PDB file of C-alpha atoms in Angstrom:
ATOM      1  CA  UNK A   1     113.243 -20.709 120.201  1.00 87.00           C
ATOM      2  CA  UNK A   2     114.623 -22.328 123.257  1.00 95.00           C
ATOM      3  CA  UNK A   3     117.548 -24.648 122.676  1.00 96.00           C
ATOM      4  CA  UNK A   4     119.299 -27.500 124.449  1.00 97.00           C
ATOM      5  CA  UNK A   5     123.064 -27.924 123.822  1.00 97.00           C
ATOM      6  CA  UNK A   6     124.019 -31.504 124.367  1.00 97.00           C
ATOM      7  CA  UNK A   7     127.669 -32.294 125.172  1.00 97.00           C
ATOM      8  CA  UNK A   8     128.215 -35.991 124.740  1.00 96.00           C
ATOM      9  CA  UNK A   9     131.160 -38.326 124.355  1.00 95.00           C
ATOM     10  CA  UNK A  10     133.257 -40.966 126.186  1.00 95.00           C
ATOM     11  CA  UNK A  11     134.721 -40.825 129.618  1.00 95.00           C
ATOM     12  CA  UNK A  12     137.724 -38.515 130.076  1.00 96.00           C
ATOM     13  CA  UNK A  13     137.098 -36.650 126.769  1.00 96.00           C
ATOM     14  CA  UNK A  14     136.626 -33.227 128.444  1.00 96.00           C
ATOM     15  CA  UNK A  15     132.913 -33.037 128.583  1.00 97.00           C
ATOM     16  CA  UNK A  16     132.694 -31.394 132.078  1.00 97.00           C
ATOM     17  CA  UNK A  17     135.103 -28.649 131.279  1.00 97.00           C
ATOM     18  CA  UNK A  18     133.376 -27.854 127.972  1.00 97.00           C
ATOM     19  CA  UNK A  19     129.947 -27.866 129.609  1.00 98.00           C
ATOM     20  CA  UNK A  20     131.071 -25.368 132.263  1.00 98.00           C
ATOM     21  CA  UNK A  21     132.681 -23.196 129.603  1.00 97.00           C
ATOM     22  CA  UNK A  22     129.415 -23.151 127.607  1.00 97.00           C
ATOM     23  CA  UNK A  23     127.253 -22.591 130.639  1.00 98.00           C
ATOM     24  CA  UNK A  24     129.413 -19.581 131.566  1.00 97.00           C
ATOM     25  CA  UNK A  25     129.264 -18.295 127.988  1.00 96.00           C
ATOM     26  CA  UNK A  26     125.468 -18.533 127.797  1.00 96.00           C
ATOM     27  CA  UNK A  27     124.785 -17.652 131.466  1.00 97.00           C
ATOM     28  CA  UNK A  28     122.763 -20.781 132.048  1.00 98.00           C
ATOM     29  CA  UNK A  29     122.767 -24.121 134.019  1.00 98.00           C
ATOM     30  CA  UNK A  30     123.926 -27.691 133.370  1.00 98.00           C
ATOM     31  CA  UNK A  31     121.840 -30.851 133.407  1.00 98.00           C
ATOM     32  CA  UNK A  32     123.864 -34.129 133.865  1.00 98.00           C
ATOM     33  CA  UNK A  33     122.945 -37.270 132.023  1.00 96.00           C
ATOM     34  CA  UNK A  34     125.451 -39.521 133.754  1.00 96.00           C
ATOM     35  CA  UNK A  35     123.999 -42.584 135.329  1.00 94.00           C
ATOM     36  CA  UNK A  36     126.724 -42.858 137.972  1.00 95.00           C
ATOM     37  CA  UNK A  37     127.467 -39.282 138.923  1.00 97.00           C
ATOM     38  CA  UNK A  38     123.832 -39.108 140.176  1.00 97.00           C
ATOM     39  CA  UNK A  39     124.938 -41.027 143.309  1.00 97.00           C
ATOM     40  CA  UNK A  40     126.345 -38.906 146.075  1.00 97.00           C
ATOM     41  CA  UNK A  41     128.470 -41.610 147.749  1.00 98.00           C
ATOM     42  CA  UNK A  42     130.652 -42.088 144.577  1.00 97.00           C
ATOM     43  CA  UNK A  43     132.249 -38.731 143.567  1.00 97.00           C
ATOM     44  CA  UNK A  44     135.797 -39.905 143.005  1.00 98.00           C
ATOM     45  CA  UNK A  45     135.195 -43.104 141.036  1.00 97.00           C
ATOM     46  CA  UNK A  46     132.589 -41.477 138.796  1.00 97.00           C
ATOM     47  CA  UNK A  47     134.739 -38.382 138.098  1.00 96.00           C
ATOM     48  CA  UNK A  48     131.926 -36.149 139.275  1.00 97.00           C
ATOM     49  CA  UNK A  49     132.357 -32.399 138.999  1.00 97.00           C
ATOM     50  CA  UNK A  50     134.415 -30.973 141.898  1.00 95.00           C
ATOM     51  CA  UNK A  51     132.871 -28.770 144.479  1.00 95.00           C
ATOM     52  CA  UNK A  52     134.704 -25.863 142.912  1.00 95.00           C
ATOM     53  CA  UNK A  53     133.134 -26.630 139.528  1.00 96.00           C
ATOM     54  CA  UNK A  54     129.737 -27.064 141.138  1.00 96.00           C
ATOM     55  CA  UNK A  55     130.099 -23.622 142.782  1.00 96.00           C
ATOM     56  CA  UNK A  56     130.860 -22.088 139.408  1.00 96.00           C
ATOM     57  CA  UNK A  57     127.730 -23.259 137.670  1.00 97.00           C
ATOM     58  CA  UNK A  58     124.565 -24.901 139.044  1.00 97.00           C
ATOM     59  CA  UNK A  59     124.432 -28.597 138.143  1.00 98.00           C
ATOM     60  CA  UNK A  60     121.447 -30.813 138.208  1.00 98.00           C
ATOM     61  CA  UNK A  61     121.405 -34.670 138.751  1.00 98.00           C
ATOM     62  CA  UNK A  62     124.818 -34.582 140.370  1.00 98.00           C
ATOM     63  CA  UNK A  63     124.844 -36.391 143.797  1.00 97.00           C
ATOM     64  CA  UNK A  64     121.061 -36.092 143.847  1.00 97.00           C
ATOM     65  CA  UNK A  65     120.416 -39.684 144.902  1.00 97.00           C
ATOM     66  CA  UNK A  66     121.809 -42.243 147.302  1.00 97.00           C
ATOM     67  CA  UNK A  67     122.912 -45.748 146.414  1.00 97.00           C
ATOM     68  CA  UNK A  68     120.391 -46.883 149.082  1.00 96.00           C
ATOM     69  CA  UNK A  69     117.438 -45.300 147.358  1.00 95.00           C
ATOM     70  CA  UNK A  70     115.052 -47.449 145.343  1.00 89.00           C
ATOM     71  CA  UNK A  71     116.361 -48.564 141.915  1.00 85.00           C
ATOM     72  CA  UNK A  72     116.592 -45.727 139.440  1.00 89.00           C
ATOM     73  CA  UNK A  73     116.492 -46.217 135.632  1.00 86.00           C
ATOM     74  CA  UNK A  74     116.579 -44.358 132.360  1.00 87.00           C
ATOM     75  CA  UNK A  75     112.847 -44.014 132.050  1.00 86.00           C
ATOM     76  CA  UNK A  76     112.625 -42.399 135.521  1.00 90.00           C
ATOM     77  CA  UNK A  77     115.494 -40.053 134.547  1.00 94.00           C
ATOM     78  CA  UNK A  78     113.821 -39.096 131.268  1.00 91.00           C
ATOM     79  CA  UNK A  79     110.644 -38.108 133.033  1.00 91.00           C
ATOM     80  CA  UNK A  80     112.417 -36.090 135.756  1.00 95.00           C
ATOM     81  CA  UNK A  81     114.844 -34.449 133.333  1.00 96.00           C
ATOM     82  CA  UNK A  82     112.081 -33.521 130.894  1.00 94.00           C
ATOM     83  CA  UNK A  83     110.230 -31.747 133.668  1.00 95.00           C
ATOM     84  CA  UNK A  84     113.347 -29.974 134.765  1.00 97.00           C
ATOM     85  CA  UNK A  85     114.131 -28.821 131.190  1.00 96.00           C
ATOM     86  CA  UNK A  86     110.629 -27.356 130.905  1.00 95.00           C
ATOM     87  CA  UNK A  87     111.005 -25.702 134.252  1.00 97.00           C
ATOM     88  CA  UNK A  88     114.425 -24.195 133.496  1.00 97.00           C
ATOM     89  CA  UNK A  89     113.330 -22.909 130.066  1.00 97.00           C
ATOM     90  CA  UNK A  90     111.024 -20.502 131.894  1.00 96.00           C
ATOM     91  CA  UNK A  91     114.196 -18.753 133.067  1.00 97.00           C
ATOM     92  CA  UNK A  92     116.808 -19.579 130.404  1.00 98.00           C
ATOM     93  CA  UNK A  93     116.825 -19.575 126.586  1.00 97.00           C
ATOM     94  CA  UNK A  94     119.674 -22.032 126.479  1.00 97.00           C
ATOM     95  CA  UNK A  95     120.496 -25.087 128.673  1.00 98.00           C
ATOM     96  CA  UNK A  96     123.466 -27.396 128.680  1.00 98.00           C
ATOM     97  CA  UNK A  97     123.096 -31.206 128.874  1.00 98.00           C
ATOM     98  CA  UNK A  98     126.253 -33.169 129.513  1.00 98.00           C
ATOM     99  CA  UNK A  99     127.211 -36.834 130.040  1.00 95.00           C
ATOM    100  CA  UNK A 100     128.312 -40.108 128.561  1.00 91.00           C
ATOM    101  CA  UNK A 101     125.453 -42.433 129.569  1.00 90.00           C
ATOM    102  CA  UNK A 102     124.079 -43.435 126.236  1.00 87.00           C
ATOM    103  CA  UNK A 103     120.788 -44.781 127.545  1.00 85.00           C
ATOM    104  CA  UNK A 104     120.114 -41.760 129.756  1.00 92.00           C
ATOM    105  CA  UNK A 105     120.903 -39.277 126.936  1.00 92.00           C
ATOM    106  CA  UNK A 106     118.808 -41.265 124.377  1.00 87.00           C
ATOM    107  CA  UNK A 107     115.845 -41.573 126.830  1.00 88.00           C
ATOM    108  CA  UNK A 108     115.697 -37.786 127.283  1.00 92.00           C
ATOM    109  CA  UNK A 109     116.433 -36.702 123.775  1.00 90.00           C
ATOM    110  CA  UNK A 110     114.620 -39.381 121.755  1.00 84.00           C
ATOM    111  CA  UNK A 111     112.298 -41.152 124.184  1.00 79.00           C
ATOM    112  CA  UNK A 112     112.353 -44.826 125.259  1.00 72.00           C
ATOM    113  CA  UNK A 113     109.888 -47.655 125.258  1.00 67.00           C
ATOM    114  CA  UNK A 114     108.575 -48.718 128.617  1.00 67.00           C
ATOM    115  CA  UNK A 115     110.382 -51.833 129.774  1.00 70.00           C
ATOM    116  CA  UNK A 116     108.362 -54.946 130.689  1.00 73.00           C
ATOM    117  CA  UNK A 117     107.865 -55.948 134.250  1.00 72.00           C
ATOM    118  CA  UNK A 118     110.407 -58.564 135.341  1.00 77.00           C
ATOM    119  CA  UNK A 119     109.603 -61.771 137.217  1.00 77.00           C
ATOM    120  CA  UNK A 120     111.728 -61.794 140.365  1.00 78.00           C
ATOM    121  CA  UNK A 121     112.414 -65.482 139.836  1.00 84.00           C
ATOM    122  CA  UNK A 122     113.962 -64.659 136.429  1.00 85.00           C
ATOM    123  CA  UNK A 123     116.283 -61.998 137.970  1.00 84.00           C
ATOM    124  CA  UNK A 124     117.254 -64.420 140.720  1.00 84.00           C
ATOM    125  CA  UNK A 125     117.967 -67.121 138.134  1.00 89.00           C
ATOM    126  CA  UNK A 126     120.253 -64.784 136.168  1.00 88.00           C
ATOM    127  CA  UNK A 127     122.048 -63.707 139.328  1.00 86.00           C
ATOM    128  CA  UNK A 128     122.605 -67.369 140.206  1.00 86.00           C
ATOM    129  CA  UNK A 129     123.956 -68.011 136.709  1.00 88.00           C
ATOM    130  CA  UNK A 130     126.421 -65.200 137.177  1.00 86.00           C
ATOM    131  CA  UNK A 131     127.498 -66.231 140.666  1.00 83.00           C
ATOM    132  CA  UNK A 132     128.008 -69.926 139.878  1.00 84.00           C
ATOM    133  CA  UNK A 133     128.990 -69.865 136.149  1.00 86.00           C
ATOM    134  CA  UNK A 134     130.765 -66.480 135.843  1.00 86.00           C
ATOM    135  CA  UNK A 135     130.208 -63.315 133.898  1.00 88.00           C
ATOM    136  CA  UNK A 136     131.447 -64.955 130.642  1.00 90.00           C
ATOM    137  CA  UNK A 137     128.231 -66.915 130.346  1.00 91.00           C
ATOM    138  CA  UNK A 138     126.169 -63.708 130.568  1.00 91.00           C
ATOM    139  CA  UNK A 139     128.392 -62.050 127.983  1.00 91.00           C
ATOM    140  CA  UNK A 140     128.061 -64.896 125.550  1.00 92.00           C
ATOM    141  CA  UNK A 141     124.295 -64.963 125.904  1.00 92.00           C
ATOM    142  CA  UNK A 142     123.943 -61.319 125.290  1.00 92.00           C
ATOM    143  CA  UNK A 143     126.348 -61.399 122.364  1.00 91.00           C
ATOM    144  CA  UNK A 144     124.161 -64.121 120.730  1.00 92.00           C
ATOM    145  CA  UNK A 145     120.837 -62.421 121.633  1.00 92.00           C
ATOM    146  CA  UNK A 146     121.584 -58.819 120.974  1.00 92.00           C
ATOM    147  CA  UNK A 147     124.986 -58.207 119.290  1.00 91.00           C
ATOM    148  CA  UNK A 148     124.191 -54.511 118.688  1.00 87.00           C
ATOM    149  CA  UNK A 149     123.808 -53.773 122.408  1.00 87.00           C
ATOM    150  CA  UNK A 150     126.688 -56.018 123.247  1.00 89.00           C
ATOM    151  CA  UNK A 151     128.943 -53.585 121.325  1.00 85.00           C
ATOM    152  CA  UNK A 152     128.085 -50.647 123.578  1.00 80.00           C
ATOM    153  CA  UNK A 153     127.269 -52.073 127.007  1.00 82.00           C
ATOM    154  CA  UNK A 154     129.872 -52.240 129.762  1.00 81.00           C
ATOM    155  CA  UNK A 155     130.398 -55.975 129.464  1.00 85.00           C
ATOM    156  CA  UNK A 156     132.438 -56.020 132.655  1.00 81.00           C
ATOM    157  CA  UNK A 157     129.323 -54.925 134.587  1.00 81.00           C
ATOM    158  CA  UNK A 158     127.235 -57.999 135.456  1.00 85.00           C
ATOM    159  CA  UNK A 159     124.311 -55.819 136.565  1.00 80.00           C
ATOM    160  CA  UNK A 160     123.966 -54.217 133.123  1.00 82.00           C
ATOM    161  CA  UNK A 161     124.242 -57.653 131.494  1.00 89.00           C
ATOM    162  CA  UNK A 162     121.554 -59.091 133.698  1.00 88.00           C
ATOM    163  CA  UNK A 163     119.233 -56.186 133.148  1.00 85.00           C
ATOM    164  CA  UNK A 164     119.493 -56.607 129.387  1.00 88.00           C
ATOM    165  CA  UNK A 165     119.049 -60.385 129.556  1.00 91.00           C
ATOM    166  CA  UNK A 166     116.002 -60.193 131.779  1.00 88.00           C
ATOM    167  CA  UNK A 167     114.362 -57.839 129.277  1.00 87.00           C
ATOM    168  CA  UNK A 168     115.264 -60.105 126.349  1.00 91.00           C
ATOM    169  CA  UNK A 169     114.031 -63.274 128.028  1.00 90.00           C
ATOM    170  CA  UNK A 170     110.868 -61.624 129.303  1.00 85.00           C
ATOM    171  CA  UNK A 171     109.853 -59.851 126.104  1.00 85.00           C
ATOM    172  CA  UNK A 172     111.250 -62.033 123.337  1.00 86.00           C
ATOM    173  CA  UNK A 173     112.726 -58.834 121.896  1.00 88.00           C
ATOM    174  CA  UNK A 174     116.278 -57.441 121.815  1.00 90.00           C
ATOM    175  CA  UNK A 175     117.132 -54.889 124.364  1.00 85.00           C
ATOM    176  CA  UNK A 176     118.194 -52.611 121.540  1.00 82.00           C
ATOM    177  CA  UNK A 177     114.622 -52.589 120.271  1.00 81.00           C
ATOM    178  CA  UNK A 178     113.476 -50.814 123.401  1.00 76.00           C
ATOM    179  CA  UNK A 179     116.026 -48.095 122.771  1.00 66.00           C
ATOM    180  CA  UNK A 180     114.749 -47.314 119.184  1.00 58.00           C
ATOM    181  CA  UNK A 181     111.509 -45.607 119.887  1.00 55.00           C
ATOM    182  CA  UNK A 182     110.522 -43.079 117.280  1.00 49.00           C
ATOM    183  CA  UNK A 183     112.038 -39.653 117.797  1.00 50.00           C
ATOM    184  CA  UNK A 184     109.878 -37.728 120.181  1.00 59.00           C
ATOM    185  CA  UNK A 185     108.573 -34.309 119.276  1.00 66.00           C
ATOM    186  CA  UNK A 186     110.654 -31.590 120.914  1.00 80.00           C
ATOM    187  CA  UNK A 187     109.512 -28.080 121.714  1.00 85.00           C
ATOM    188  CA  UNK A 188     113.083 -26.767 121.662  1.00 91.00           C
ATOM    189  CA  UNK A 189     116.034 -26.744 119.240  1.00 93.00           C
ATOM    190  CA  UNK A 190     118.778 -29.362 119.830  1.00 93.00           C
ATOM    191  CA  UNK A 191     122.486 -28.695 119.196  1.00 95.00           C
ATOM    192  CA  UNK A 192     124.377 -31.931 119.891  1.00 94.00           C
ATOM    193  CA  UNK A 193     128.132 -32.353 119.875  1.00 95.00           C
ATOM    194  CA  UNK A 194     130.216 -35.437 120.535  1.00 95.00           C
ATOM    195  CA  UNK A 195     133.800 -35.140 121.802  1.00 96.00           C
ATOM    196  CA  UNK A 196     135.607 -37.744 119.768  1.00 94.00           C
ATOM    197  CA  UNK A 197     139.353 -37.525 120.407  1.00 94.00           C
ATOM    198  CA  UNK A 198     141.884 -39.785 118.711  1.00 93.00           C
ATOM    199  CA  UNK A 199     141.865 -43.178 120.480  1.00 92.00           C
ATOM    200  CA  UNK A 200     145.516 -43.066 121.550  1.00 94.00           C
ATOM    201  CA  UNK A 201     145.045 -39.552 123.062  1.00 96.00           C
ATOM    202  CA  UNK A 202     141.855 -40.719 124.763  1.00 96.00           C
ATOM    203  CA  UNK A 203     143.496 -43.795 126.262  1.00 97.00           C
ATOM    204  CA  UNK A 204     146.423 -41.822 127.508  1.00 97.00           C
ATOM    205  CA  UNK A 205     144.002 -39.409 129.293  1.00 97.00           C
ATOM    206  CA  UNK A 206     142.070 -42.277 130.726  1.00 97.00           C
ATOM    207  CA  UNK A 207     145.189 -43.843 132.166  1.00 97.00           C
ATOM    208  CA  UNK A 208     146.127 -40.564 133.771  1.00 97.00           C
ATOM    209  CA  UNK A 209     142.644 -40.054 135.152  1.00 97.00           C
ATOM    210  CA  UNK A 210     142.638 -43.487 136.762  1.00 97.00           C
ATOM    211  CA  UNK A 211     145.922 -42.559 138.457  1.00 97.00           C
ATOM    212  CA  UNK A 212     144.586 -39.243 139.579  1.00 97.00           C
ATOM    213  CA  UNK A 213     141.443 -40.927 140.996  1.00 98.00           C
ATOM    214  CA  UNK A 214     143.700 -43.171 143.173  1.00 97.00           C
ATOM    215  CA  UNK A 215     145.714 -40.140 144.313  1.00 97.00           C
ATOM    216  CA  UNK A 216     142.420 -38.425 145.281  1.00 97.00           C
ATOM    217  CA  UNK A 217     141.429 -41.322 147.552  1.00 98.00           C
ATOM    218  CA  UNK A 218     139.485 -43.857 145.326  1.00 98.00           C
ATOM    219  CA  UNK A 219     140.596 -46.829 147.508  1.00 98.00           C
ATOM    220  CA  UNK A 220     139.209 -45.239 150.627  1.00 98.00           C
ATOM    221  CA  UNK A 221     135.906 -44.539 148.711  1.00 98.00           C
ATOM    222  CA  UNK A 222     135.758 -48.114 147.520  1.00 98.00           C
ATOM    223  CA  UNK A 223     136.405 -49.365 151.089  1.00 98.00           C
ATOM    224  CA  UNK A 224     133.493 -47.208 152.413  1.00 98.00           C
ATOM    225  CA  UNK A 225     131.236 -48.822 149.788  1.00 98.00           C
ATOM    226  CA  UNK A 226     132.469 -52.422 150.287  1.00 98.00           C
ATOM    227  CA  UNK A 227     129.701 -53.352 152.741  1.00 97.00           C
ATOM    228  CA  UNK A 228     127.207 -52.411 149.987  1.00 96.00           C
ATOM    229  CA  UNK A 229     129.022 -53.974 147.090  1.00 93.00           C
ATOM    230  CA  UNK A 230     126.016 -56.057 145.901  1.00 89.00           C
ATOM    231  CA  UNK A 231     123.980 -52.960 145.224  1.00 91.00           C
ATOM    232  CA  UNK A 232     123.385 -52.269 141.581  1.00 86.00           C
ATOM    233  CA  UNK A 233     124.599 -48.659 141.818  1.00 91.00           C
ATOM    234  CA  UNK A 234     128.155 -49.621 142.846  1.00 94.00           C
ATOM    235  CA  UNK A 235     128.607 -52.628 140.555  1.00 90.00           C
ATOM    236  CA  UNK A 236     130.536 -50.559 138.065  1.00 93.00           C
ATOM    237  CA  UNK A 237     133.936 -49.756 136.736  1.00 95.00           C
ATOM    238  CA  UNK A 238     136.325 -48.376 139.301  1.00 96.00           C
ATOM    239  CA  UNK A 239     134.659 -50.240 142.139  1.00 97.00           C
ATOM    240  CA  UNK A 240     134.183 -53.838 141.102  1.00 95.00           C
ATOM    241  CA  UNK A 241     137.917 -54.185 140.356  1.00 96.00           C
ATOM    242  CA  UNK A 242     138.878 -53.011 143.798  1.00 97.00           C
ATOM    243  CA  UNK A 243     136.158 -55.010 145.481  1.00 97.00           C
ATOM    244  CA  UNK A 244     137.758 -58.132 143.969  1.00 96.00           C
ATOM    245  CA  UNK A 245     141.091 -56.906 145.364  1.00 97.00           C
ATOM    246  CA  UNK A 246     139.551 -56.509 148.807  1.00 97.00           C
ATOM    247  CA  UNK A 247     138.050 -59.983 148.445  1.00 96.00           C
ATOM    248  CA  UNK A 248     141.572 -61.361 147.780  1.00 97.00           C
ATOM    249  CA  UNK A 249     140.795 -62.329 144.180  1.00 95.00           C
ATOM    250  CA  UNK A 250     143.379 -60.128 142.628  1.00 97.00           C
ATOM    251  CA  UNK A 251     146.467 -58.144 143.677  1.00 97.00           C
ATOM    252  CA  UNK A 252     146.367 -54.351 143.978  1.00 97.00           C
ATOM    253  CA  UNK A 253     148.431 -54.082 140.793  1.00 97.00           C
ATOM    254  CA  UNK A 254     146.146 -56.425 138.916  1.00 98.00           C
ATOM    255  CA  UNK A 255     143.077 -54.507 140.120  1.00 97.00           C
ATOM    256  CA  UNK A 256     144.630 -51.220 138.855  1.00 97.00           C
ATOM    257  CA  UNK A 257     145.375 -52.729 135.439  1.00 97.00           C
ATOM    258  CA  UNK A 258     141.813 -54.082 135.146  1.00 97.00           C
ATOM    259  CA  UNK A 259     140.496 -50.626 136.215  1.00 97.00           C
ATOM    260  CA  UNK A 260     142.366 -48.976 133.366  1.00 97.00           C
ATOM    261  CA  UNK A 261     141.595 -51.665 130.885  1.00 96.00           C
ATOM    262  CA  UNK A 262     137.803 -51.718 131.611  1.00 95.00           C
ATOM    263  CA  UNK A 263     137.632 -47.923 131.442  1.00 96.00           C
ATOM    264  CA  UNK A 264     139.312 -47.901 128.043  1.00 96.00           C
ATOM    265  CA  UNK A 265     136.957 -50.655 126.860  1.00 93.00           C
ATOM    266  CA  UNK A 266     133.990 -48.651 127.997  1.00 93.00           C
ATOM    267  CA  UNK A 267     135.201 -45.528 126.323  1.00 94.00           C
ATOM    268  CA  UNK A 268     135.531 -47.498 123.088  1.00 91.00           C
ATOM    269  CA  UNK A 269     131.936 -48.655 123.317  1.00 89.00           C
ATOM    270  CA  UNK A 270     130.810 -45.149 124.087  1.00 91.00           C
ATOM    271  CA  UNK A 271     132.613 -43.763 121.002  1.00 88.00           C
ATOM    272  CA  UNK A 272     131.032 -46.468 118.848  1.00 86.00           C
ATOM    273  CA  UNK A 273     127.544 -45.541 120.018  1.00 85.00           C
ATOM    274  CA  UNK A 274     127.876 -41.715 119.893  1.00 86.00           C
ATOM    275  CA  UNK A 275     129.473 -41.768 116.398  1.00 80.00           C
ATOM    276  CA  UNK A 276     126.354 -43.428 115.131  1.00 78.00           C
ATOM    277  CA  UNK A 277     124.062 -40.595 116.285  1.00 74.00           C
ATOM    278  CA  UNK A 278     123.019 -38.700 113.069  1.00 67.00           C
ATOM    279  CA  UNK A 279     122.045 -35.589 114.986  1.00 79.00           C
ATOM    280  CA  UNK A 280     125.373 -35.129 116.699  1.00 85.00           C
ATOM    281  CA  UNK A 281     128.485 -33.293 115.312  1.00 92.00           C
ATOM    282  CA  UNK A 282     131.824 -34.942 116.199  1.00 93.00           C
ATOM    283  CA  UNK A 283     134.818 -32.843 117.354  1.00 95.00           C
ATOM    284  CA  UNK A 284     138.296 -34.014 118.307  1.00 94.00           C
ATOM    285  CA  UNK A 285     138.780 -31.336 121.048  1.00 96.00           C
ATOM    286  CA  UNK A 286     136.583 -29.264 123.347  1.00 97.00           C
ATOM    287  CA  UNK A 287     138.012 -26.080 121.840  1.00 97.00           C
ATOM    288  CA  UNK A 288     136.710 -27.040 118.377  1.00 96.00           C
ATOM    289  CA  UNK A 289     133.317 -27.879 119.784  1.00 96.00           C
ATOM    290  CA  UNK A 290     133.149 -24.640 121.723  1.00 97.00           C
ATOM    291  CA  UNK A 291     133.968 -22.600 118.611  1.00 96.00           C
ATOM    292  CA  UNK A 292     131.226 -24.347 116.703  1.00 95.00           C
ATOM    293  CA  UNK A 293     128.605 -23.809 119.368  1.00 95.00           C
ATOM    294  CA  UNK A 294     129.546 -20.322 120.352  1.00 89.00           C
ATOM    295  CA  UNK A 295     129.437 -19.371 116.607  1.00 82.00           C
ATOM    296  CA  UNK A 296     125.703 -20.097 116.748  1.00 72.00           C
ATOM    297  CA  UNK A 297     125.133 -17.548 119.483  1.00 61.00           C
TER     298      UNK A 297
END
């Protein structure tokens, strides 16, 4: 039977390296389920695989879209990724899925309800609320309306908050309820592992990665995206903090500290989500996960 190996986990936990190692071991290809690495203009701030890594193993959904393309969502990803999985299974018995985007991975592996259409006036109203009252108002409304989703969403990202709130207000349902569709029937076996390092180790790695991103030219990348800072694709960790610096709202040092803090907060929420997934097996290190999976060869 065909099988899909899912390598999931928080940012900076070693997913990319493990996925490449597994793909080499099984002589196969990698499908990304990262909602940010899909954009080609953002390789540094999204920690996308390097060109050397891309040359080692074919990757799909890495740099495949532009921030200027029409809005992309988890439902669209699930449809495209499902078609790709079926196509690649004609050639390979095993495929590797890797990423930390909880909604993308769930949409592909479990299915997701169709989201309701949104009235543009509602979206405009929520955007005005954010602009004039601040992100804290959005955070508080989401916390009250859907505390479960609040625990895992990037609460520093106003676009994610607005998206959830417009669904909640439009449907009268929690955003979480749209993510709990009955498990879809798969025609392949799933082996799912979650990289779950000790929190102190993970936070130390995150701080180091943030420093390495700056060394690699993150500020120049942010500057190139500054004219497009209102686009949904770039309103995310690693960019919003430095947009505020370029707007004179914070110092460079403050922006760097917020970058590290927001990344750590996001990783904590990712861990919370992935640890609840009953189908996934947690491992503290990539080596342990590799030993487990390769033993099923």
